[in-house]
Amino acid sequence: MNVHEFIFFRLAIGSVYHSSGNDEMALHEFVEAKRYSEEFVEKDHSDRALPYSCLGAVYFHLGQFDLAYSYFNRARELRLSLLGSAHIDTATDYNNIAVCMHQQEKYAEALKLYNKALMIFKGELGPNHPRTTTVVRNITKTKNLYLKDFKFNMPTFTDTVLPIEKKKAKKKGKKG
């Protein structure tokens, strides 16, 4: 088994643990995959980002959004430098980072990243692809919360009505 197969195998085992709710074992497998990836995979290979994405997913599931953010961000950095800003995997990272920001109530930042992901997914996969529609749903949820949180201090109608001052009629006097 070559190193890429070994890493994929560890990630697959970790994914089974993660899916079954055994996050501790999932983390163990993903950390091992990350270690092998860092030690044995070529620096210019995009598979180096996979363990970071998997670790981010587990930490997100555990509600540790800061850690999830940092792992998703590391995956994004690797993919950005190796695959470019318009790649589907980079778009997935934008979405994952945005979900973390959404959970931290950083809605404006989340919307920017969701929109980056949406543009890539629409362009590469089309408007009806499941990844595209997932990002659209995420944008809708985030916009709704963002607008709900954004309090307008609009005056009520009664506050805006000013009392009308009656002008005193000038007395007509005699000229002169």
mmCIF file of C-alpha atoms in Angstrom:
data_model
loop_
_atom_site.group_PDB
_atom_site.id
_atom_site.type_symbol
_atom_site.label_atom_id
_atom_site.label_comp_id
_atom_site.label_asym_id
_atom_site.label_seq_id
_atom_site.Cartn_x
_atom_site.Cartn_y
_atom_site.Cartn_z
ATOM 1 C CA MET A 1 0.000 0.000 0.000
ATOM 2 C CA ASN A 2 1.450 3.379 -0.984
ATOM 3 C CA VAL A 3 1.258 6.439 1.243
ATOM 4 C CA HIS A 4 -1.729 7.967 -0.587
ATOM 5 C CA GLU A 5 -3.702 4.747 -0.196
ATOM 6 C CA PHE A 6 -2.719 4.511 3.461
ATOM 7 C CA ILE A 7 -3.879 8.092 4.129
ATOM 8 C CA PHE A 8 -7.116 7.497 2.236
ATOM 9 C CA PHE A 9 -7.664 4.317 4.272
ATOM 10 C CA ARG A 10 -7.158 6.204 7.571
ATOM 11 C CA LEU A 11 -9.529 8.939 6.419
ATOM 12 C CA ALA A 12 -12.143 6.345 5.419
ATOM 13 C CA ILE A 13 -11.911 4.647 8.814
ATOM 14 C CA GLY A 14 -12.121 8.032 10.543
ATOM 15 C CA SER A 15 -15.200 8.896 8.485
ATOM 16 C CA VAL A 16 -16.921 5.691 9.618
ATOM 17 C CA TYR A 17 -16.150 6.557 13.236
ATOM 18 C CA HIS A 18 -17.358 10.119 12.704
ATOM 19 C CA SER A 19 -20.587 8.942 11.058
ATOM 20 C CA SER A 20 -21.279 6.597 13.965
ATOM 21 C CA GLY A 21 -20.727 9.360 16.525
ATOM 22 C CA ASN A 22 -17.385 8.101 17.809
ATOM 23 C CA ASP A 23 -15.607 11.439 17.484
ATOM 24 C CA GLU A 24 -12.644 10.467 19.650
ATOM 25 C CA MET A 25 -11.693 7.585 17.351
ATOM 26 C CA ALA A 26 -12.420 9.734 14.288
ATOM 27 C CA LEU A 27 -10.013 12.379 15.588
ATOM 28 C CA HIS A 28 -7.376 9.716 16.198
ATOM 29 C CA GLU A 29 -7.628 8.454 12.612
ATOM 30 C CA PHE A 30 -7.675 11.945 11.109
ATOM 31 C CA VAL A 31 -4.669 13.070 13.161
ATOM 32 C CA GLU A 32 -2.754 9.998 11.979
ATOM 33 C CA ALA A 33 -3.710 10.749 8.375
ATOM 34 C CA LYS A 34 -2.570 14.344 8.868
ATOM 35 C CA ARG A 35 0.748 13.210 10.317
ATOM 36 C CA TYR A 36 1.430 10.878 7.388
ATOM 37 C CA SER A 37 0.298 13.515 4.942
ATOM 38 C CA GLU A 38 2.690 16.089 6.394
ATOM 39 C CA GLU A 39 5.607 13.649 6.523
ATOM 40 C CA PHE A 40 5.249 11.655 3.330
ATOM 41 C CA VAL A 41 3.046 13.438 0.775
ATOM 42 C CA GLU A 42 4.642 15.814 -1.674
ATOM 43 C CA LYS A 43 4.247 19.460 -0.702
ATOM 44 C CA ASP A 44 2.523 20.240 -4.004
ATOM 45 C CA HIS A 45 -0.164 17.531 -3.697
ATOM 46 C CA SER A 46 -3.704 18.698 -2.968
ATOM 47 C CA ASP A 47 -4.495 15.559 -0.938
ATOM 48 C CA ARG A 48 -2.585 17.169 1.910
ATOM 49 C CA ALA A 49 -5.714 19.245 2.574
ATOM 50 C CA LEU A 50 -8.020 16.258 3.164
ATOM 51 C CA PRO A 51 -7.072 15.495 6.789
ATOM 52 C CA TYR A 52 -7.553 19.163 7.697
ATOM 53 C CA SER A 53 -11.062 19.149 6.241
ATOM 54 C CA CYS A 54 -11.910 15.953 8.119
ATOM 55 C CA LEU A 55 -10.589 17.356 11.399
ATOM 56 C CA GLY A 56 -12.583 20.528 10.820
ATOM 57 C CA ALA A 57 -15.746 18.473 10.327
ATOM 58 C CA VAL A 58 -15.306 16.624 13.632
ATOM 59 C CA TYR A 59 -14.568 19.794 15.586
ATOM 60 C CA PHE A 60 -17.584 21.454 13.983
ATOM 61 C CA HIS A 61 -19.741 18.500 15.055
ATOM 62 C CA LEU A 62 -18.353 18.874 18.585
ATOM 63 C CA GLY A 63 -19.343 22.556 18.616
ATOM 64 C CA GLN A 64 -15.720 23.744 18.726
ATOM 65 C CA PHE A 65 -16.156 26.254 15.947
ATOM 66 C CA ASP A 66 -12.821 28.055 16.461
ATOM 67 C CA LEU A 67 -10.913 24.802 15.969
ATOM 68 C CA ALA A 68 -13.130 23.787 13.058
ATOM 69 C CA TYR A 69 -12.514 27.193 11.485
ATOM 70 C CA SER A 70 -8.734 26.873 11.801
ATOM 71 C CA TYR A 71 -8.670 23.394 10.230
ATOM 72 C CA PHE A 72 -11.020 24.367 7.410
ATOM 73 C CA ASN A 73 -8.950 27.501 6.846
ATOM 74 C CA ARG A 74 -5.730 25.466 6.630
ATOM 75 C CA ALA A 75 -7.379 23.180 4.059
ATOM 76 C CA ARG A 76 -8.445 26.285 2.120
ATOM 77 C CA GLU A 77 -4.930 27.732 2.196
ATOM 78 C CA LEU A 78 -3.469 24.513 0.804
ATOM 79 C CA ARG A 79 -6.106 24.160 -1.884
ATOM 80 C CA LEU A 80 -5.924 27.822 -2.811
ATOM 81 C CA SER A 81 -2.182 27.591 -3.406
ATOM 82 C CA LEU A 82 -2.346 24.206 -5.186
ATOM 83 C CA LEU A 83 -5.691 24.246 -7.011
ATOM 84 C CA GLY A 84 -6.549 27.916 -7.302
ATOM 85 C CA SER A 85 -9.423 30.095 -6.159
ATOM 86 C CA ALA A 86 -11.979 28.774 -8.657
ATOM 87 C CA HIS A 87 -11.701 25.058 -7.835
ATOM 88 C CA ILE A 88 -14.656 23.105 -6.429
ATOM 89 C CA ASP A 89 -12.635 21.881 -3.441
ATOM 90 C CA THR A 90 -11.649 25.457 -2.595
ATOM 91 C CA ALA A 91 -15.321 26.435 -2.846
ATOM 92 C CA THR A 92 -16.172 23.640 -0.404
ATOM 93 C CA ASP A 93 -13.674 25.130 2.029
ATOM 94 C CA TYR A 94 -15.231 28.584 1.604
ATOM 95 C CA ASN A 95 -18.603 27.068 2.482
ATOM 96 C CA ASN A 96 -17.221 25.175 5.495
ATOM 97 C CA ILE A 97 -15.482 28.258 6.869
ATOM 98 C CA ALA A 98 -18.661 30.285 6.339
ATOM 99 C CA VAL A 99 -20.687 27.718 8.290
ATOM 100 C CA CYS A 100 -18.274 28.135 11.210
ATOM 101 C CA MET A 101 -18.606 31.915 11.018
ATOM 102 C CA HIS A 102 -22.391 31.564 10.877
ATOM 103 C CA GLN A 103 -22.295 29.543 14.104
ATOM 104 C CA GLN A 104 -20.196 32.293 15.696
ATOM 105 C CA GLU A 105 -22.774 34.876 14.564
ATOM 106 C CA LYS A 106 -20.315 36.527 12.186
ATOM 107 C CA TYR A 107 -22.989 36.754 9.543
ATOM 108 C CA ALA A 108 -21.494 39.428 7.266
ATOM 109 C CA GLU A 109 -18.208 37.513 6.931
ATOM 110 C CA ALA A 110 -20.088 34.257 6.398
ATOM 111 C CA LEU A 111 -22.154 35.774 3.593
ATOM 112 C CA LYS A 112 -19.023 36.916 1.743
ATOM 113 C CA LEU A 113 -17.578 33.397 1.800
ATOM 114 C CA TYR A 114 -20.891 31.755 0.919
ATOM 115 C CA ASN A 115 -21.097 34.023 -2.110
ATOM 116 C CA LYS A 116 -17.583 33.030 -3.216
ATOM 117 C CA ALA A 117 -18.558 29.369 -2.917
ATOM 118 C CA LEU A 118 -21.820 29.973 -4.751
ATOM 119 C CA MET A 119 -20.116 31.652 -7.718
ATOM 120 C CA ILE A 120 -17.706 28.732 -8.105
ATOM 121 C CA PHE A 121 -20.342 26.032 -7.676
ATOM 122 C CA LYS A 122 -22.738 27.722 -10.110
ATOM 123 C CA GLY A 123 -20.005 28.148 -12.685
ATOM 124 C CA GLU A 124 -18.535 24.676 -12.361
ATOM 125 C CA LEU A 125 -21.516 22.531 -11.377
ATOM 126 C CA GLY A 126 -24.573 24.515 -12.426
ATOM 127 C CA PRO A 127 -27.422 26.051 -10.423
ATOM 128 C CA ASN A 128 -29.214 22.779 -9.621
ATOM 129 C CA HIS A 129 -26.298 20.742 -8.288
ATOM 130 C CA PRO A 130 -26.683 19.664 -4.620
ATOM 131 C CA ARG A 131 -23.592 21.608 -3.556
ATOM 132 C CA THR A 132 -24.937 24.764 -5.198
ATOM 133 C CA THR A 133 -28.372 24.403 -3.631
ATOM 134 C CA THR A 134 -26.801 23.726 -0.221
ATOM 135 C CA VAL A 135 -24.912 27.019 -0.389
ATOM 136 C CA VAL A 136 -28.083 28.831 -1.489
ATOM 137 C CA ARG A 137 -29.895 27.432 1.574
ATOM 138 C CA ASN A 138 -26.982 28.466 3.800
ATOM 139 C CA ILE A 139 -27.092 31.986 2.370
ATOM 140 C CA THR A 140 -30.843 32.224 2.965
ATOM 141 C CA LYS A 141 -30.533 31.069 6.589
ATOM 142 C CA THR A 142 -27.665 33.440 7.263
ATOM 143 C CA LYS A 143 -29.394 36.423 5.640
ATOM 144 C CA ASN A 144 -32.510 35.788 7.712
ATOM 145 C CA LEU A 145 -30.515 35.695 10.944
ATOM 146 C CA TYR A 146 -28.388 38.654 9.925
ATOM 147 C CA LEU A 147 -31.439 40.785 9.209
ATOM 148 C CA LYS A 148 -33.123 39.585 12.399
ATOM 149 C CA ASP A 149 -30.055 40.555 14.430
ATOM 150 C CA PHE A 150 -29.711 43.865 12.668
ATOM 151 C CA LYS A 151 -31.961 46.123 14.689
ATOM 152 C CA PHE A 152 -33.306 49.162 12.975
ATOM 153 C CA ASN A 153 -33.994 52.047 15.298
ATOM 154 C CA MET A 154 -36.750 53.388 13.183
ATOM 155 C CA PRO A 155 -39.037 55.868 14.836
ATOM 156 C CA THR A 156 -42.679 55.011 15.045
ATOM 157 C CA PHE A 157 -45.241 57.078 13.229
ATOM 158 C CA THR A 158 -46.255 58.906 16.374
ATOM 159 C CA ASP A 159 -42.635 59.781 17.078
ATOM 160 C CA THR A 160 -42.232 61.416 13.703
ATOM 161 C CA VAL A 161 -45.278 63.622 13.803
ATOM 162 C CA LEU A 162 -44.250 67.003 14.992
ATOM 163 C CA PRO A 163 -46.752 69.277 16.674
ATOM 164 C CA ILE A 164 -47.989 71.929 14.354
ATOM 165 C CA GLU A 165 -47.488 75.376 15.642
ATOM 166 C CA LYS A 166 -50.235 77.731 14.766
ATOM 167 C CA LYS A 167 -48.879 80.902 13.433
ATOM 168 C CA LYS A 168 -50.307 83.911 15.071
ATOM 169 C CA ALA A 169 -52.113 86.012 12.605
ATOM 170 C CA LYS A 170 -50.545 89.391 12.190
ATOM 171 C CA LYS A 171 -52.809 92.147 13.142
ATOM 172 C CA LYS A 172 -53.650 94.340 10.307
ATOM 173 C CA GLY A 173 -52.881 97.739 11.403
ATOM 174 C CA LYS A 174 -53.215 101.146 9.994
ATOM 175 C CA LYS A 175 -50.452 102.250 7.799
ATOM 176 C CA GLY A 176 -48.860 105.263 8.447
#
